[in-house]
Coordinates of C-alpha atoms and ligand atoms in Angstrom, one line a residue:
M25 CA 152.3 55.4 70.4
S26 CA 156.3 54.7 71.6
T27 CA 158.5 56.8 72.2
T28 CA 161.2 54.8 70.1
T29 CA 161.7 58.9 68.7
L30 CA 163.3 59.9 71.7
E31 CA 167.6 59.8 72.3
R32 CA 168.8 60.5 76.1
P33 CA 170.2 63.2 75.8
A34 CA 174.0 62.6 77.8
Q35 CA 174.1 66.9 79.1
K36 CA 173.4 69.8 80.4
D37 CA 173.6 72.4 77.6
R38 CA 175.6 75.7 78.9
S39 CA 172.8 77.7 77.9
Q40 CA 170.0 75.6 80.3
L41 CA 173.5 75.8 83.2
R42 CA 173.6 79.3 82.1
Q43 CA 170.3 80.5 82.9
K44 CA 169.9 78.1 86.4
A45 CA 172.6 79.9 88.2
M46 CA 171.2 83.1 86.7
I47 CA 168.1 82.3 88.0
A48 CA 169.7 81.2 91.1
D49 CA 171.3 84.2 91.6
H50 CA 168.3 86.0 91.2
Y51 CA 165.7 85.1 93.5
S52 CA 169.6 84.5 96.0
R53 CA 169.3 88.7 95.6
L54 CA 165.8 88.9 95.8
A55 CA 165.9 86.7 99.6
Q56 CA 168.9 88.6 101.0
G57 CA 167.3 91.8 100.6
P58 CA 165.9 93.5 103.0
E59 CA 169.4 92.8 104.3
S60 CA 171.2 94.1 101.6
G61 CA 169.0 96.7 100.8
E62 CA 168.1 96.4 97.8
R63 CA 164.4 97.0 96.9
C64 CA 162.2 94.6 94.1
V65 CA 159.2 96.1 91.9
Y66 CA 157.0 94.0 91.3
T67 CA 155.2 94.4 87.6
F68 CA 154.2 91.7 84.9
V69 CA 155.2 89.6 81.6
P70 CA 154.0 91.3 79.5
G71 CA 155.1 95.1 78.5
N72 CA 157.5 95.0 81.5
L73 CA 160.0 97.8 81.7
T74 CA 162.0 95.8 83.2
E75 CA 165.5 97.8 81.3
L76 CA 164.3 100.8 83.0
V77 CA 163.3 99.3 86.4
R78 CA 167.1 97.9 86.0
S79 CA 168.7 101.0 85.5
F80 CA 167.6 102.2 88.7
G81 CA 169.0 99.2 90.2
L82 CA 165.7 97.5 91.3
L83 CA 165.6 94.0 91.0
P84 CA 162.5 93.2 89.1
V85 CA 160.5 90.2 90.1
L86 CA 157.0 88.9 87.7
P87 CA 154.4 87.1 90.3
E88 CA 153.7 85.5 87.0
I89 CA 156.8 84.0 86.1
N90 CA 156.4 82.8 90.2
A91 CA 152.8 81.1 89.9
L92 CA 153.5 79.2 86.7
Q93 CA 157.1 77.3 89.2
S94 CA 155.1 76.9 91.9
A95 CA 152.9 74.6 89.2
M96 CA 155.9 73.1 88.1
R97 CA 156.5 72.8 91.7
G98 CA 153.6 70.9 92.0
K99 CA 152.6 74.3 94.7
S100 CA 149.5 75.3 92.7
K101 CA 146.7 72.9 94.3
E102 CA 146.8 73.8 97.5
Y103 CA 147.8 77.9 96.9
I104 CA 145.0 77.7 94.3
A105 CA 142.6 76.0 97.7
I106 CA 144.2 78.7 99.9
A107 CA 142.4 81.6 97.6
E108 CA 139.8 80.0 97.5
K109 CA 138.9 79.2 100.9
A110 CA 139.9 82.9 101.4
G111 CA 136.5 83.8 98.6
H112 CA 138.4 84.0 95.0
S113 CA 135.7 82.2 92.4
E114 CA 136.8 79.0 91.2
D115 CA 136.4 82.0 87.3
V116 CA 139.2 84.1 89.2
C117 CA 142.5 84.3 87.3
T118 CA 145.1 81.1 88.5
Y119 CA 147.3 82.4 88.3
V120 CA 146.0 85.5 90.4
K121 CA 144.9 82.3 93.6
C122 CA 148.1 80.2 92.8
D123 CA 149.8 83.5 93.8
Y124 CA 147.6 84.9 96.8
G125 CA 147.9 81.2 98.6
M126 CA 152.0 81.7 98.5
M127 CA 151.3 85.5 99.2
K128 CA 149.3 84.3 102.8
A129 CA 151.9 80.5 102.5
G130 CA 154.7 82.0 103.3
N131 CA 155.3 83.8 100.4
V132 CA 158.5 81.7 99.1
G133 CA 159.6 81.6 95.7
P134 CA 160.7 79.0 93.2
T135 CA 163.8 78.2 94.7
G136 CA 162.8 77.8 98.1
E137 CA 163.9 80.9 98.8
R138 CA 161.3 83.4 100.5
L139 CA 160.5 86.6 98.3
P140 CA 161.0 89.9 99.5
Q141 CA 157.8 92.4 100.2
P142 CA 157.4 95.2 97.1
D143 CA 158.6 98.2 97.1
L144 CA 156.3 99.1 94.4
L145 CA 154.1 97.0 92.4
L146 CA 154.2 98.8 88.9
L147 CA 151.7 97.4 86.5
S148 CA 152.4 98.6 82.8
Y149 CA 150.4 96.6 80.7
T150 CA 146.2 97.3 81.5
G151 CA 145.4 95.3 78.3
C152 CA 144.1 92.3 81.0
F153 CA 141.7 93.6 83.0
T154 CA 142.7 90.8 85.5
F155 CA 145.9 92.1 86.0
M156 CA 144.7 95.9 88.1
K157 CA 142.6 92.9 89.7
W158 CA 146.1 91.0 90.9
F159 CA 147.9 94.3 91.9
E160 CA 144.0 95.7 93.3
I161 CA 144.8 92.6 95.7
L162 CA 148.7 93.4 96.3
R163 CA 148.5 96.5 97.1
E164 CA 145.8 95.8 99.5
E165 CA 148.2 92.8 101.3
Y166 CA 150.5 95.0 101.5
A167 CA 150.4 98.2 101.5
A168 CA 152.8 99.6 98.7
P169 CA 153.3 102.5 97.2
T170 CA 151.3 102.0 92.9
V171 CA 152.1 103.4 89.4
M172 CA 150.4 102.5 87.0
L173 CA 151.4 102.4 82.8
H174 CA 148.2 102.5 81.2
V175 CA 149.0 101.2 77.4
P176 CA 146.6 101.1 74.6
Y177 CA 145.2 98.2 72.7
Q178 CA 146.4 98.3 69.7
A179 CA 142.3 98.3 68.3
G180 CA 143.4 99.4 64.8
G181 CA 145.8 97.1 64.2
R182 CA 148.4 99.5 64.4
V183 CA 151.0 102.7 67.2
T184 CA 149.7 105.4 66.4
P185 CA 152.5 108.7 67.4
A186 CA 149.1 110.1 69.7
M187 CA 149.1 106.4 71.5
R188 CA 153.0 106.5 71.9
D189 CA 153.6 110.0 72.9
Y190 CA 151.0 109.3 75.4
V191 CA 153.2 106.7 76.8
V192 CA 155.9 108.7 76.5
A193 CA 154.2 111.0 79.0
Q194 CA 153.4 108.6 81.3
L195 CA 156.3 107.5 81.3
R196 CA 157.8 110.5 81.9
E197 CA 155.4 111.9 84.6
K198 CA 154.5 109.1 86.0
V199 CA 156.5 106.3 86.2
I200 CA 159.7 107.7 86.3
P201 CA 159.4 109.2 89.1
A202 CA 157.8 106.4 91.1
L203 CA 161.6 104.7 90.5
E204 CA 163.5 107.8 91.6
Q205 CA 161.5 108.2 95.0
V206 CA 161.7 104.1 95.5
S207 CA 165.6 103.4 94.3
G208 CA 166.2 106.7 95.8
R209 CA 168.7 107.2 92.5
K210 CA 168.1 110.5 89.2
Y211 CA 166.6 109.3 86.1
D212 CA 170.9 108.1 84.0
E213 CA 168.9 108.0 80.5
D214 CA 172.6 107.5 79.3
R215 CA 172.1 103.9 81.8
L216 CA 168.9 102.9 80.9
K217 CA 171.0 103.0 77.2
E218 CA 173.3 100.7 77.7
C219 CA 170.5 98.4 79.1
L220 CA 168.3 99.3 76.1
A221 CA 171.2 98.3 74.0
R222 CA 172.0 95.0 75.8
S223 CA 168.5 94.1 75.1
A224 CA 168.8 94.2 71.6
R225 CA 171.6 92.2 71.1
A226 CA 169.7 89.6 72.9
E227 CA 166.4 89.9 70.6
D228 CA 169.0 89.0 67.3
D229 CA 170.1 86.1 68.8
L230 CA 166.6 85.6 70.3
V231 CA 164.6 85.9 67.1
A232 CA 167.6 83.6 65.6
V233 CA 167.0 80.8 67.8
L234 CA 163.1 80.9 66.5
E235 CA 163.2 81.4 62.9
S236 CA 165.8 77.9 63.3
A237 CA 162.5 76.2 63.3
K238 CA 162.1 76.5 59.5
H239 CA 164.4 73.9 59.0
R240 CA 163.7 70.8 58.9
P241 CA 163.9 69.1 61.8
S242 CA 163.3 72.1 63.5
P243 CA 166.2 72.3 65.5
I244 CA 163.8 73.4 68.9
D245 CA 160.3 72.2 69.8
A246 CA 158.8 76.2 69.4
Y247 CA 156.7 76.1 72.4
F248 CA 157.7 73.7 74.9
G249 CA 161.0 74.4 74.6
G250 CA 160.7 77.9 74.1
V251 CA 158.8 78.9 76.9
Y252 CA 162.5 78.4 78.1
Y253 CA 164.1 80.4 75.6
V254 CA 161.5 82.8 76.3
G255 CA 162.6 83.1 80.3
P256 CA 165.6 85.7 80.6
I257 CA 164.7 88.1 77.7
F258 CA 160.5 88.0 79.4
S259 CA 161.2 88.5 82.6
A260 CA 164.4 89.4 85.9
F261 CA 167.1 89.6 82.9
R262 CA 166.6 91.9 79.5
G263 CA 169.1 94.2 79.3
T264 CA 171.8 92.3 81.5
E265 CA 174.9 91.1 80.3
D266 CA 173.7 88.1 81.8
A267 CA 170.8 87.5 79.2
C268 CA 173.3 88.8 76.7
L269 CA 176.0 85.4 76.9
Y270 CA 172.9 83.1 77.7
Y271 CA 171.8 83.5 74.1
Q272 CA 174.8 84.1 72.2
E273 CA 175.4 80.6 74.0
L274 CA 171.9 79.5 72.6
R275 CA 172.3 80.5 69.5
E276 CA 175.7 78.8 69.0
E277 CA 174.1 75.7 70.6
V278 CA 170.5 75.7 68.7
E279 CA 173.1 76.8 65.1
E280 CA 174.9 73.5 66.4
R281 CA 172.6 71.1 65.7
V282 CA 171.0 72.6 62.5
R283 CA 174.6 72.3 61.0
L284 CA 174.6 68.3 62.3
G285 CA 170.7 68.3 61.6
L286 CA 169.6 67.1 64.8
G287 CA 165.6 67.8 65.6
P288 CA 164.6 69.6 69.3
I289 CA 165.6 67.7 73.0
T290 CA 162.8 67.1 74.3
P291 CA 161.3 65.4 78.3
D292 CA 162.6 61.8 76.8
G293 CA 165.7 62.9 75.3
Q294 CA 166.3 64.3 71.1
L295 CA 163.5 63.7 69.3
T296 CA 164.7 61.9 66.5
R297 CA 161.7 61.2 64.3
E298 CA 159.8 64.6 63.0
R299 CA 156.9 63.4 61.7
F300 CA 154.1 66.7 62.4
R301 CA 155.0 70.0 62.4
L302 CA 152.3 72.5 64.5
V303 CA 152.1 76.4 65.0
V304 CA 150.3 76.3 68.7
E305 CA 147.9 79.5 69.6
G306 CA 147.3 79.4 73.9
P307 CA 149.9 79.3 76.9
P308 CA 151.0 75.5 77.3
N309 CA 150.1 74.0 80.9
W310 CA 152.1 74.2 83.7
T311 CA 151.0 71.6 85.8
H312 CA 151.5 68.5 83.8
F313 CA 154.2 70.8 81.0
H314 CA 156.4 67.1 81.7
E315 CA 153.2 65.2 80.6
F316 CA 151.3 67.4 78.4
W317 CA 154.8 68.1 76.1
R318 CA 155.7 64.0 75.4
L319 CA 151.2 64.1 74.4
F320 CA 153.7 65.6 71.2
A321 CA 156.8 64.2 71.8
D322 CA 155.5 60.8 71.4
E323 CA 153.5 61.1 67.8
G324 CA 157.0 62.9 66.9
A325 CA 154.9 66.0 66.5
V326 CA 157.2 69.4 66.8
V327 CA 155.9 73.0 67.6
V328 CA 157.6 75.0 65.2
A329 CA 155.9 78.7 66.1
S330 CA 154.1 79.6 68.5
T331 CA 152.3 82.6 69.6
Y332 CA 153.0 82.2 74.0
T333 CA 156.3 83.3 72.6
K334 CA 155.1 86.6 72.6
V335 CA 153.7 87.7 74.8
G336 CA 156.9 89.2 76.3
G337 CA 157.6 90.9 72.7
V338 CA 157.1 90.2 68.8
Y339 CA 160.2 90.4 67.7
D340 CA 160.6 87.9 64.8
T341 CA 158.6 91.0 62.8
G342 CA 161.8 92.8 63.0
F343 CA 160.6 94.8 66.7
R344 CA 163.7 96.0 68.7
H345 CA 164.2 98.2 71.6
D346 CA 166.3 101.3 70.2
P347 CA 168.1 103.0 72.6
E348 CA 168.5 105.9 70.7
H349 CA 164.6 106.7 71.4
P350 CA 165.1 105.1 75.4
L351 CA 160.8 106.1 76.1
E352 CA 159.9 105.6 72.6
T353 CA 161.2 101.9 72.2
L354 CA 159.6 100.6 75.9
A355 CA 156.0 103.0 74.5
D356 CA 156.5 100.0 70.9
Y357 CA 157.7 97.0 72.8
C358 CA 154.1 97.8 75.3
M359 CA 151.9 98.8 72.4
G360 CA 153.8 95.2 70.1
C361 CA 152.5 93.2 73.0
Y362 CA 150.8 90.1 71.7
T363 CA 148.0 89.4 73.5
N364 CA 147.9 93.7 73.0
L365 CA 147.5 92.8 69.2
N366 CA 143.9 92.8 67.9
L367 CA 142.1 89.1 66.4
P368 CA 142.3 90.0 62.6
S369 CA 147.6 91.2 63.3
R370 CA 146.9 87.9 65.4
V371 CA 145.1 86.3 62.8
E372 CA 148.2 87.5 60.3
L373 CA 150.8 86.7 62.6
I374 CA 149.5 83.0 62.6
S375 CA 148.6 82.4 58.9
R376 CA 152.1 83.9 58.9
Y377 CA 153.4 81.3 61.2
V378 CA 151.6 78.1 59.6
T379 CA 153.0 79.0 56.0
D380 CA 156.6 80.0 56.2
Y381 CA 157.8 77.4 59.2
E382 CA 155.5 75.0 56.4
A383 CA 153.3 73.4 59.4
D384 CA 151.0 71.0 58.9
G385 CA 148.4 72.7 61.1
L386 CA 147.8 75.4 63.7
L387 CA 146.9 73.3 66.7
I388 CA 144.2 75.9 70.2
H389 CA 146.4 75.1 73.5
S390 CA 142.3 77.5 75.1
I391 CA 142.9 78.9 78.8
K392 CA 140.1 78.6 81.1
S393 CA 141.4 81.1 83.6
C394 CA 142.2 83.4 80.5
N395 CA 140.3 85.9 78.8
S396 CA 143.4 87.8 76.8
F397 CA 144.6 84.3 74.7
S398 CA 140.9 82.7 74.6
A399 CA 138.8 85.6 73.7
G400 CA 138.1 84.9 69.9
Q401 CA 140.2 81.3 69.3
L402 CA 138.1 79.7 67.2
A403 CA 137.1 82.3 64.7
M404 CA 140.9 83.0 64.9
L405 CA 141.3 78.5 64.1
R406 CA 138.4 79.1 60.9
E407 CA 139.9 82.1 59.3
I408 CA 143.5 81.2 59.9
E409 CA 142.0 76.8 58.4
Q410 CA 140.4 79.2 54.9
R411 CA 143.4 81.1 54.8
C412 CA 146.0 78.8 54.6
G413 CA 144.1 75.6 53.6
K414 CA 145.8 73.5 57.1
P415 CA 143.6 71.8 59.4
G416 CA 142.9 73.3 62.8
G417 CA 143.3 71.6 66.1
F418 CA 141.8 72.6 69.6
I419 CA 141.9 71.1 73.4
E420 CA 141.4 72.8 76.4
S421 CA 142.9 72.8 80.0
D422 CA 144.7 75.4 82.1
L423 CA 147.4 77.1 84.0
V424 CA 147.9 76.4 86.5
D425 CA 145.1 74.9 88.3
P426 CA 145.5 70.7 87.8
R427 CA 141.8 70.2 88.4
Y428 CA 140.9 71.2 84.7
F429 CA 143.4 68.6 82.8
S430 CA 142.9 65.7 81.8
P431 CA 144.9 64.2 80.0
A432 CA 143.1 60.7 78.4
N433 CA 141.4 64.6 76.4
V434 CA 143.9 65.9 76.1
R435 CA 144.8 62.4 74.4
N436 CA 142.1 60.8 72.4
R437 CA 142.4 64.6 70.4
L438 CA 145.5 64.9 69.9
E439 CA 146.0 61.6 69.0
S440 CA 142.2 62.4 65.9
Y441 CA 144.3 65.6 65.7
F442 CA 147.1 63.7 63.9
Q443 CA 145.0 61.3 62.9
M444 CA 143.5 63.3 60.4
L445 CA 147.5 65.2 59.9
D446 CA 148.4 62.1 58.6
Q447 CA 145.0 61.4 56.1
R448 CA 145.5 65.0 54.9
R449 CA 148.9 64.7 53.9
A450 CA 148.1 61.0 52.1
A451 CA 145.8 62.2 50.2
S452 CA 147.7 65.0 48.6
E453 CA 150.3 63.2 48.5
P454 CA 150.8 61.9 44.4
M455 CA 149.3 57.7 44.4
A456 CA 152.7 55.5 42.8
V457 CA 151.9 54.3 39.5
P458 CA 153.0 50.8 38.0
A459 CA 155.5 50.5 36.1
Ligands
SF4_24 S1 144.3 85.8 82.6 FE1 145.4 85.7 81.5 S2 146.9 87.5 80.9 FE2 144.9 88.2 82.7 S3 146.9 88.1 84.9 FE3 145.2 85.8 84.1 S4 147.0 84.7 82.4 FE4 147.9 86.8 82.6

């Protein structure tokens, strides 16, 4: 399939430039930390406590973000090899091995600057057992103090008052004292509330951006473009004024695209003909991110909703950080992240996406490394197909290990899937009756 449905973009949007500057500034502050005295907390994306961490004047470092950035810079193969040489099995999550290898190779972060050692390891989500093992490795390497927030799984499909109380008690009794100790500051609830109010503002704008994909054509790609849109809010910037400005600008840009009837921007320019609307479940591949994206864009396939953009917070079902209940809202946020939902809740959410976004089908990108996402995906696929009457597709690769991305296999599967969507569409269209 040719790329004739694409037009080259003229220049970078204001929001993109802002995000780039935010990232550069953040990593530069981290690099200067040992001299400036700014301290840092290593923590994970799902269920992160960014507002709380920042309310103590501490800077968050997200190892998964560093791993995916290493993959996008073509460094993950080397880093994974270092980890495997040190005895980490081929079956271990490749994010962990990539992070470990990066640390052993000098801990140089995504902007080429050295990352400081953690002043605290804050394990704030335990839905994936790998997270615990990951920080056990880092704890050995850095001899850093560690604090763990145990977040109960939503096995029953809802958050009960007892679950919330359990998390809040840990925040009060374990996490806040650890942050006080490492920062040398007292817990300041007013400061936390200000951060949470800014989070809610940014979350409103993010939801407006994601929901713009209900338009035809969709002005955004909610998976490949979506990973950039969720970047600030899922990582070190939630609760900052910069994040508010970023999401405000992004929303304005996307609303302008809706007004002009424009499709999404892809690696080769603007998509001018939307042929297929898809919902995608699972994280993307990072080692071949643009090549992977092109396999969709070249076919005119636009992702209108994805689950990966909910891994650091599900906001489109109504949740917003609530400054009036600061610790309770942090507890609800942690428990509400996508991979902390049970399978029936995930099926419900994805089915709603297929219907509300008028998708032609659901595509699962299954990740060899990631049990949190991959468990139950085929059962979910069958259930959603039955409920929505839309065909499902299934492709496989990995997050950051280039050995598991096979472009030919993925292309073959996608082409067959798109052909099936075409045939379904043709079969459902009314026959033309000669006059
Ligand atoms: S298995 Fe999945 S959720 Fe767990 S650390 Fe690896 S990528 Fe993250």
